XYZ file of C-alpha atoms in Angstrom:
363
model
C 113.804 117.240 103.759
C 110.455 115.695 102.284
C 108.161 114.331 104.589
C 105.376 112.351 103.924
C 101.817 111.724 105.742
C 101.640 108.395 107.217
C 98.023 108.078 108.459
C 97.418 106.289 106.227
C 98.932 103.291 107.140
C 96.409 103.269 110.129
C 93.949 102.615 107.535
C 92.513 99.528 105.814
C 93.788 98.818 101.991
C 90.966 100.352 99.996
C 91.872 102.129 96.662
C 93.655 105.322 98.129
C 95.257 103.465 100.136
C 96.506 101.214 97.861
C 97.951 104.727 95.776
C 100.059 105.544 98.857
C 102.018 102.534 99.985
C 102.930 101.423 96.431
C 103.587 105.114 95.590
C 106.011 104.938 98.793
C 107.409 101.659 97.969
C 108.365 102.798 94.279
C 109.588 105.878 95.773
C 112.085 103.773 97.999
C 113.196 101.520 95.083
C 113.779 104.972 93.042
C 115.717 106.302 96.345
C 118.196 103.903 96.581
C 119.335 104.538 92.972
C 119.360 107.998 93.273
C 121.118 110.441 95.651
C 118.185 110.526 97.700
C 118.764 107.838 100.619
C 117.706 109.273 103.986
C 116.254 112.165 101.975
C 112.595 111.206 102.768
C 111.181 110.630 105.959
C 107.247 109.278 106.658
C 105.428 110.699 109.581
C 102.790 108.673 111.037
C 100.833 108.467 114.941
C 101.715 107.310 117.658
C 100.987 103.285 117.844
C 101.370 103.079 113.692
C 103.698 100.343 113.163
C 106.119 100.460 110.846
C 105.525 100.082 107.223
C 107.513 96.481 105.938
C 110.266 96.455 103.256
C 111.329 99.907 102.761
C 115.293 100.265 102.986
C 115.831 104.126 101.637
C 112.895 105.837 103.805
C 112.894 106.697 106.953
C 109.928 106.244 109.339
C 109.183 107.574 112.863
C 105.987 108.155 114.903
C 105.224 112.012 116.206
C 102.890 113.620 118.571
C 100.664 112.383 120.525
C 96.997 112.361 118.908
C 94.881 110.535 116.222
C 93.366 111.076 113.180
C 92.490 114.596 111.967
C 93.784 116.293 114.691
C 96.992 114.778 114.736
C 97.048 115.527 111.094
C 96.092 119.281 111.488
C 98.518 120.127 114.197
C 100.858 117.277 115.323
C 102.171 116.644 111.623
C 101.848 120.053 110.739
C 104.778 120.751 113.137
C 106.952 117.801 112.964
C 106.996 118.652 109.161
C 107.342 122.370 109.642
C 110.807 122.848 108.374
C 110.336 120.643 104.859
C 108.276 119.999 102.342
C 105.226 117.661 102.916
C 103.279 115.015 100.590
C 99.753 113.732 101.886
C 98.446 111.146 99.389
C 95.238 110.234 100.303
C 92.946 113.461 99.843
C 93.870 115.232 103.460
C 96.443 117.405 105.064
C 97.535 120.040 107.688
C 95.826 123.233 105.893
C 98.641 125.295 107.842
C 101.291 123.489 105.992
C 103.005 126.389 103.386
C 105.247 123.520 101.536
C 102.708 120.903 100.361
C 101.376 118.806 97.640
C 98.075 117.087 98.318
C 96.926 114.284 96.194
C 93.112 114.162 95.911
C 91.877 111.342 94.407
C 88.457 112.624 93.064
C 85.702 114.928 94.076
C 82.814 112.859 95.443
C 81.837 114.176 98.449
C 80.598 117.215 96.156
C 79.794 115.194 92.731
C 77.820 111.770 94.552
C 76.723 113.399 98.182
C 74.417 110.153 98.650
C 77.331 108.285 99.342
C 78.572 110.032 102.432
C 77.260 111.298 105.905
C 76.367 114.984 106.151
C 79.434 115.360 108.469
C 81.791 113.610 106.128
C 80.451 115.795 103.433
C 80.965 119.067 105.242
C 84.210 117.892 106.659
C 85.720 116.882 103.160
C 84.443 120.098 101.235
C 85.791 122.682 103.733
C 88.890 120.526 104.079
C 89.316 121.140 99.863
C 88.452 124.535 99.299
C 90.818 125.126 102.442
C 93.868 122.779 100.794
C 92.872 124.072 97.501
C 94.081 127.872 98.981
C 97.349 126.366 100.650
C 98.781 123.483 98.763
C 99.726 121.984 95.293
C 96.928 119.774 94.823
C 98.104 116.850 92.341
C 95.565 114.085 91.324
C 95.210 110.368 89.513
C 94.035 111.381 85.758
C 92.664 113.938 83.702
C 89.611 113.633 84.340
C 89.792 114.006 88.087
C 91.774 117.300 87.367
C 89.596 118.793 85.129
C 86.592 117.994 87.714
C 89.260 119.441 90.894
C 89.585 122.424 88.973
C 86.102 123.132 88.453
C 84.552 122.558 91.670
C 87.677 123.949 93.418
C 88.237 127.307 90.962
C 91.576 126.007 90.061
C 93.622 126.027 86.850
C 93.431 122.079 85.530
C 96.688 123.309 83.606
C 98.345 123.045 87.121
C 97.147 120.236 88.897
C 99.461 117.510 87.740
C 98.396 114.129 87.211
C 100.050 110.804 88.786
C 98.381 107.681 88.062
C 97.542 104.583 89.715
C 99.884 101.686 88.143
C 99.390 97.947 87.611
C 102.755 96.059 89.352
C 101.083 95.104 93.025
C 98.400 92.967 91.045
C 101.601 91.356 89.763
C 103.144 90.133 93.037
C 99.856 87.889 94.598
C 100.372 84.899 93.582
C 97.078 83.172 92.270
C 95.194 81.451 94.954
C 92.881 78.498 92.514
C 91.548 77.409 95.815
C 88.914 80.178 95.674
C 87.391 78.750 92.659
C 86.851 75.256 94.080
C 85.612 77.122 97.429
C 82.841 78.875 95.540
C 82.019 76.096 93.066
C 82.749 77.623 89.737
C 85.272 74.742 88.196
C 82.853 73.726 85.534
C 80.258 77.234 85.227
C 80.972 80.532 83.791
C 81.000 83.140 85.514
C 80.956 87.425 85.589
C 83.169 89.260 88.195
C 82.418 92.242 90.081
C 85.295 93.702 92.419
C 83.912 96.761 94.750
C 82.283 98.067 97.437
C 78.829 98.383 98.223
C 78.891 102.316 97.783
C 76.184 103.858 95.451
C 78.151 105.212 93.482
C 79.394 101.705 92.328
C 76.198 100.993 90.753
C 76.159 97.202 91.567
C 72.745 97.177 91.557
C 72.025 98.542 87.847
C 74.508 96.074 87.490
C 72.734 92.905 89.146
C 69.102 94.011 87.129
C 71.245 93.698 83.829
C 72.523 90.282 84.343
C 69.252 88.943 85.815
C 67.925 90.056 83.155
C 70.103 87.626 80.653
C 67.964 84.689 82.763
C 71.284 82.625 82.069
C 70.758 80.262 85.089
C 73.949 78.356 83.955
C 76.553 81.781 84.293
C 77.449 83.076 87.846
C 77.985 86.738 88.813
C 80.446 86.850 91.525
C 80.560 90.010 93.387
C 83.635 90.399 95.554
C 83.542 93.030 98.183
C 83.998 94.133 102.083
C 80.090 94.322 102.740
C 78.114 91.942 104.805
C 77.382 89.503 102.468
C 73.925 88.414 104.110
C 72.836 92.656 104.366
C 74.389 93.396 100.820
C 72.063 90.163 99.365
C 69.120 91.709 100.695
C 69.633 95.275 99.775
C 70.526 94.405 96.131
C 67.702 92.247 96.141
C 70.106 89.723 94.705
C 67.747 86.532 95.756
C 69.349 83.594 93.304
C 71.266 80.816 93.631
C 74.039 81.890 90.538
C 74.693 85.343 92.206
C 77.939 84.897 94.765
C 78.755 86.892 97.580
C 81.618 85.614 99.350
C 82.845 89.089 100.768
C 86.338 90.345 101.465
C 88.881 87.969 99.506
C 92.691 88.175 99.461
C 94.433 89.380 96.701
C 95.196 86.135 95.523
C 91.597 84.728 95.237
C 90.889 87.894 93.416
C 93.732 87.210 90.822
C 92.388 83.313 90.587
C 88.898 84.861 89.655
C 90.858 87.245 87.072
C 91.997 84.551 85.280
C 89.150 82.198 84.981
C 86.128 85.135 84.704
C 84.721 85.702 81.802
C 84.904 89.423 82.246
C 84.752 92.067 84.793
C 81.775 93.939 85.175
C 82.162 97.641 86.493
C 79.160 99.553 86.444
C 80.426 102.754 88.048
C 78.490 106.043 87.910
C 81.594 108.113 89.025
C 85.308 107.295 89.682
C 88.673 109.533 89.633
C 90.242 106.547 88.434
C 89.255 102.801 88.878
C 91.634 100.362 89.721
C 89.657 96.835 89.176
C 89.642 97.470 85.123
C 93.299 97.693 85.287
C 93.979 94.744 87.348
C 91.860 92.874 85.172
C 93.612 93.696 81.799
C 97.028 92.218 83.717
C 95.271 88.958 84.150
C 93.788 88.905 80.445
C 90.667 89.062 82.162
C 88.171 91.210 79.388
C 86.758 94.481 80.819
C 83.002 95.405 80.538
C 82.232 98.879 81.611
C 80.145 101.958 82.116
C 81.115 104.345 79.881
C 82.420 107.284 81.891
C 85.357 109.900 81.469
C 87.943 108.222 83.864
C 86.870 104.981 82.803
C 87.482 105.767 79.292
C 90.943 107.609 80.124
C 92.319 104.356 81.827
C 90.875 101.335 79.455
C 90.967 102.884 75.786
C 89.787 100.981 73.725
C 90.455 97.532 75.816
C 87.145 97.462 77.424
C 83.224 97.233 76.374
C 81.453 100.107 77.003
C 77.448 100.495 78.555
C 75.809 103.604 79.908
C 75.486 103.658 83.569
C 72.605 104.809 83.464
C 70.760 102.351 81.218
C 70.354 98.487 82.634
C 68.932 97.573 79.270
C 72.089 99.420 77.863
C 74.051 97.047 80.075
C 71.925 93.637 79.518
C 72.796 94.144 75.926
C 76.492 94.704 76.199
C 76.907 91.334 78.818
C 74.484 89.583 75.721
C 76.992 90.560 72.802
C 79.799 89.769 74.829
C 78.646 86.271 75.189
C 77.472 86.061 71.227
C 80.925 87.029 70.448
C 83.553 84.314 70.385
C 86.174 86.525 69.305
C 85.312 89.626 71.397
C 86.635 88.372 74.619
C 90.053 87.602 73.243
C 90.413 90.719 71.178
C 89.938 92.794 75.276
C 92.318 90.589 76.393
C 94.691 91.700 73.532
C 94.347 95.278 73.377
C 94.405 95.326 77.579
C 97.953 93.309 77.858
C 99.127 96.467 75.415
C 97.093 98.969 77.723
C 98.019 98.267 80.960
C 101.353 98.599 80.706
C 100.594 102.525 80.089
C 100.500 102.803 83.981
C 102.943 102.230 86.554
C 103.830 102.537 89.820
C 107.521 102.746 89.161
C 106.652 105.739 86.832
C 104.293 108.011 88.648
C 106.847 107.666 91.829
C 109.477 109.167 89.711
C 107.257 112.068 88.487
C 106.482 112.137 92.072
C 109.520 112.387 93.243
C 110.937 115.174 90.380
C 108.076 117.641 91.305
C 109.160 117.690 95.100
C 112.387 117.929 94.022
C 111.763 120.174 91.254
C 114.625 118.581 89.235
C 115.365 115.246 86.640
C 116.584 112.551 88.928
C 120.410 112.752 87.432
C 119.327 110.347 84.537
C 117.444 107.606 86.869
C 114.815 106.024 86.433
C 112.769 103.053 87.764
C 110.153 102.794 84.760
C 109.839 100.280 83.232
């Protein structure tokens, strides 16, 4: 029997959580060709309701605490007599039959962006996984960087990547544009959170710094849009806050942005430059290893560590008339590189340690 962690379905849809319910809902599309209906069951709290749609995996509540503790010991023994997958960077460390899917290391490589606690909490929690599971991860990059902070062989931590389908499936919501007044002005797009690590600052200097008073920067997030303003020191009437959109205003500002902006100092993966390239939306970005590994050569690349750097790659996007056309280009050939439907089979053949008899979802 394969089990898999359900916490995180207690948890709001940020980009690990994202990974693990489309992970599970490729998994039950790839079940129900297969001989694996009824094979798979997800654990989750007491009180979690029910994930929607899936027909092939089972669910079911267990035990009778919350959070880490019901994750150390309740789960631990309701999944003691299979094999368990935890997707979103924790797990029972008693567990003998595991794979653990941690995302990236940044309680270890940015510390700013997390509590003391966290920080201790997260680092024990790896080295103490690292001992007792298969850790797996979501690129290269991430599993070269697991294997050297966690003395593990990069050789054997295998690599499932985020894919591009659930960007697909939100229908575009145009109303957002109206809403935030950009029919008729231009406008960059920023998709994040208000963590450090994102940068968005650096990223705010460089496009002040264009003084184009008649092009927007639109910075979608969950923050408080009134503290974020003033912490940014982002003080002017063409830079938008509107906070926490739905995924169909997002896809709206996609399609009608000039570009993306993503300024990250450190991801294990990045999910915003690949939902852009779906919606031909160009991709500006810092130039770092997981970065690179997901956008090729589809994206602009600035140091992210260098506003200057990054003034000059928004100016030469803008001087360009062709340049925007030739990202969209090269990302509708890019993105197509990752899927959901394909990681969930790779997935699903390294619990079962076997081809799926011929099956396959990919596309």
């Amino acid at each position: 029997m394969i089990y898999i962690n359900g916490r995180f379905l207690q948890k709001p849809i940020t980009g690990t959580e994202r990974f693990a319910r489309e992970i599970v809902q490729a998994m039950d599309t790839l079940a129900g060709l297969t001989n694996l209906k009824d094979a798979i069951t997800i654990l989750a709290p007491p009180g979690t309701p029910a994930p929607e749609g899936l027909k092939n995996i089972k669910f079911q509540t267990c035990g009778t605490r919350q959070g880490h503790a019901w994750e150390q010991w309740d789960l631990y023994r309701a999944a003691s007599d299979g094999t368990l997958l935890s997707l979103t960077n924790s797990g029972p460390v008693l567990h003998p039959h595991q794979t653990v899917i941690i995302h990236d290391v940044a309680p270890y490589r940015m510390p700013k962006d997390f509590s003391l606690s966290y920080q201790a909490f997260h680092r024990i929690l790896g080295r103490l996984l690292a001992k007792r599971s298969q850790i797996a991860t979501v690129s290269k990059f991430s599993s070269s960087d697991l294997a050297a902070v966690l003395s593990l062989d990069s050789e054997r931590i295998p690599v499932f990547y985020n894919g591009h389908e659930h960007i697909l499936r939100a229908p575009s919501d145009d109303m957002v544009i109206e809403k935030l007044g950009l029919q008729d002005r231009p406008y960059f797009l920023f998709i994040g959170s208000p963590a450090p690590r994102k940068n968005l600052g650096m990223a705010i200097k460089a496009f002040r710094a264009l003084k184009r008073s008649d092009i927007a920067f639109v910075i979608v997030g969950a923050a408080n849009p009134k503290v974020f303003r003033e912490s940014l020191d982002a003080q002017a009437e063409n830079i938008l806050m509107p906070g926490r959109l739905t995924d169909g205003e997002i896809v709206a500002l996609y399609q009608h942005a000039l570009a993306l902006v993503f300024p990250s100092l450190y991801e294990g993966f990045g999910i915003p430059p690949l939902e852009a390239m779906v919606h031909g939306c160009p991709v500006l970005a810092a130039d770092i290893p997981a970065v690179r590994e997901v956008c090729g050569d589809a994206a602009l690349y600035f140091s992210a560590q260098d506003t200057a750097d990054c003034t000059r790659c928004l100016q030469s996007f803008l001087d360009d008339p062709d340049m925007g056309e030739t990202l969209r280009q090269k990302g509708a050939t890019r993105y197509a590189e990752f899927s959901w439907s394909k990681s969930a089979e790779q997935v699903l053949e390294r619990l079962f340690d076997s081809k799926l008899q011929g099956k396959s979802i990919s596309q």
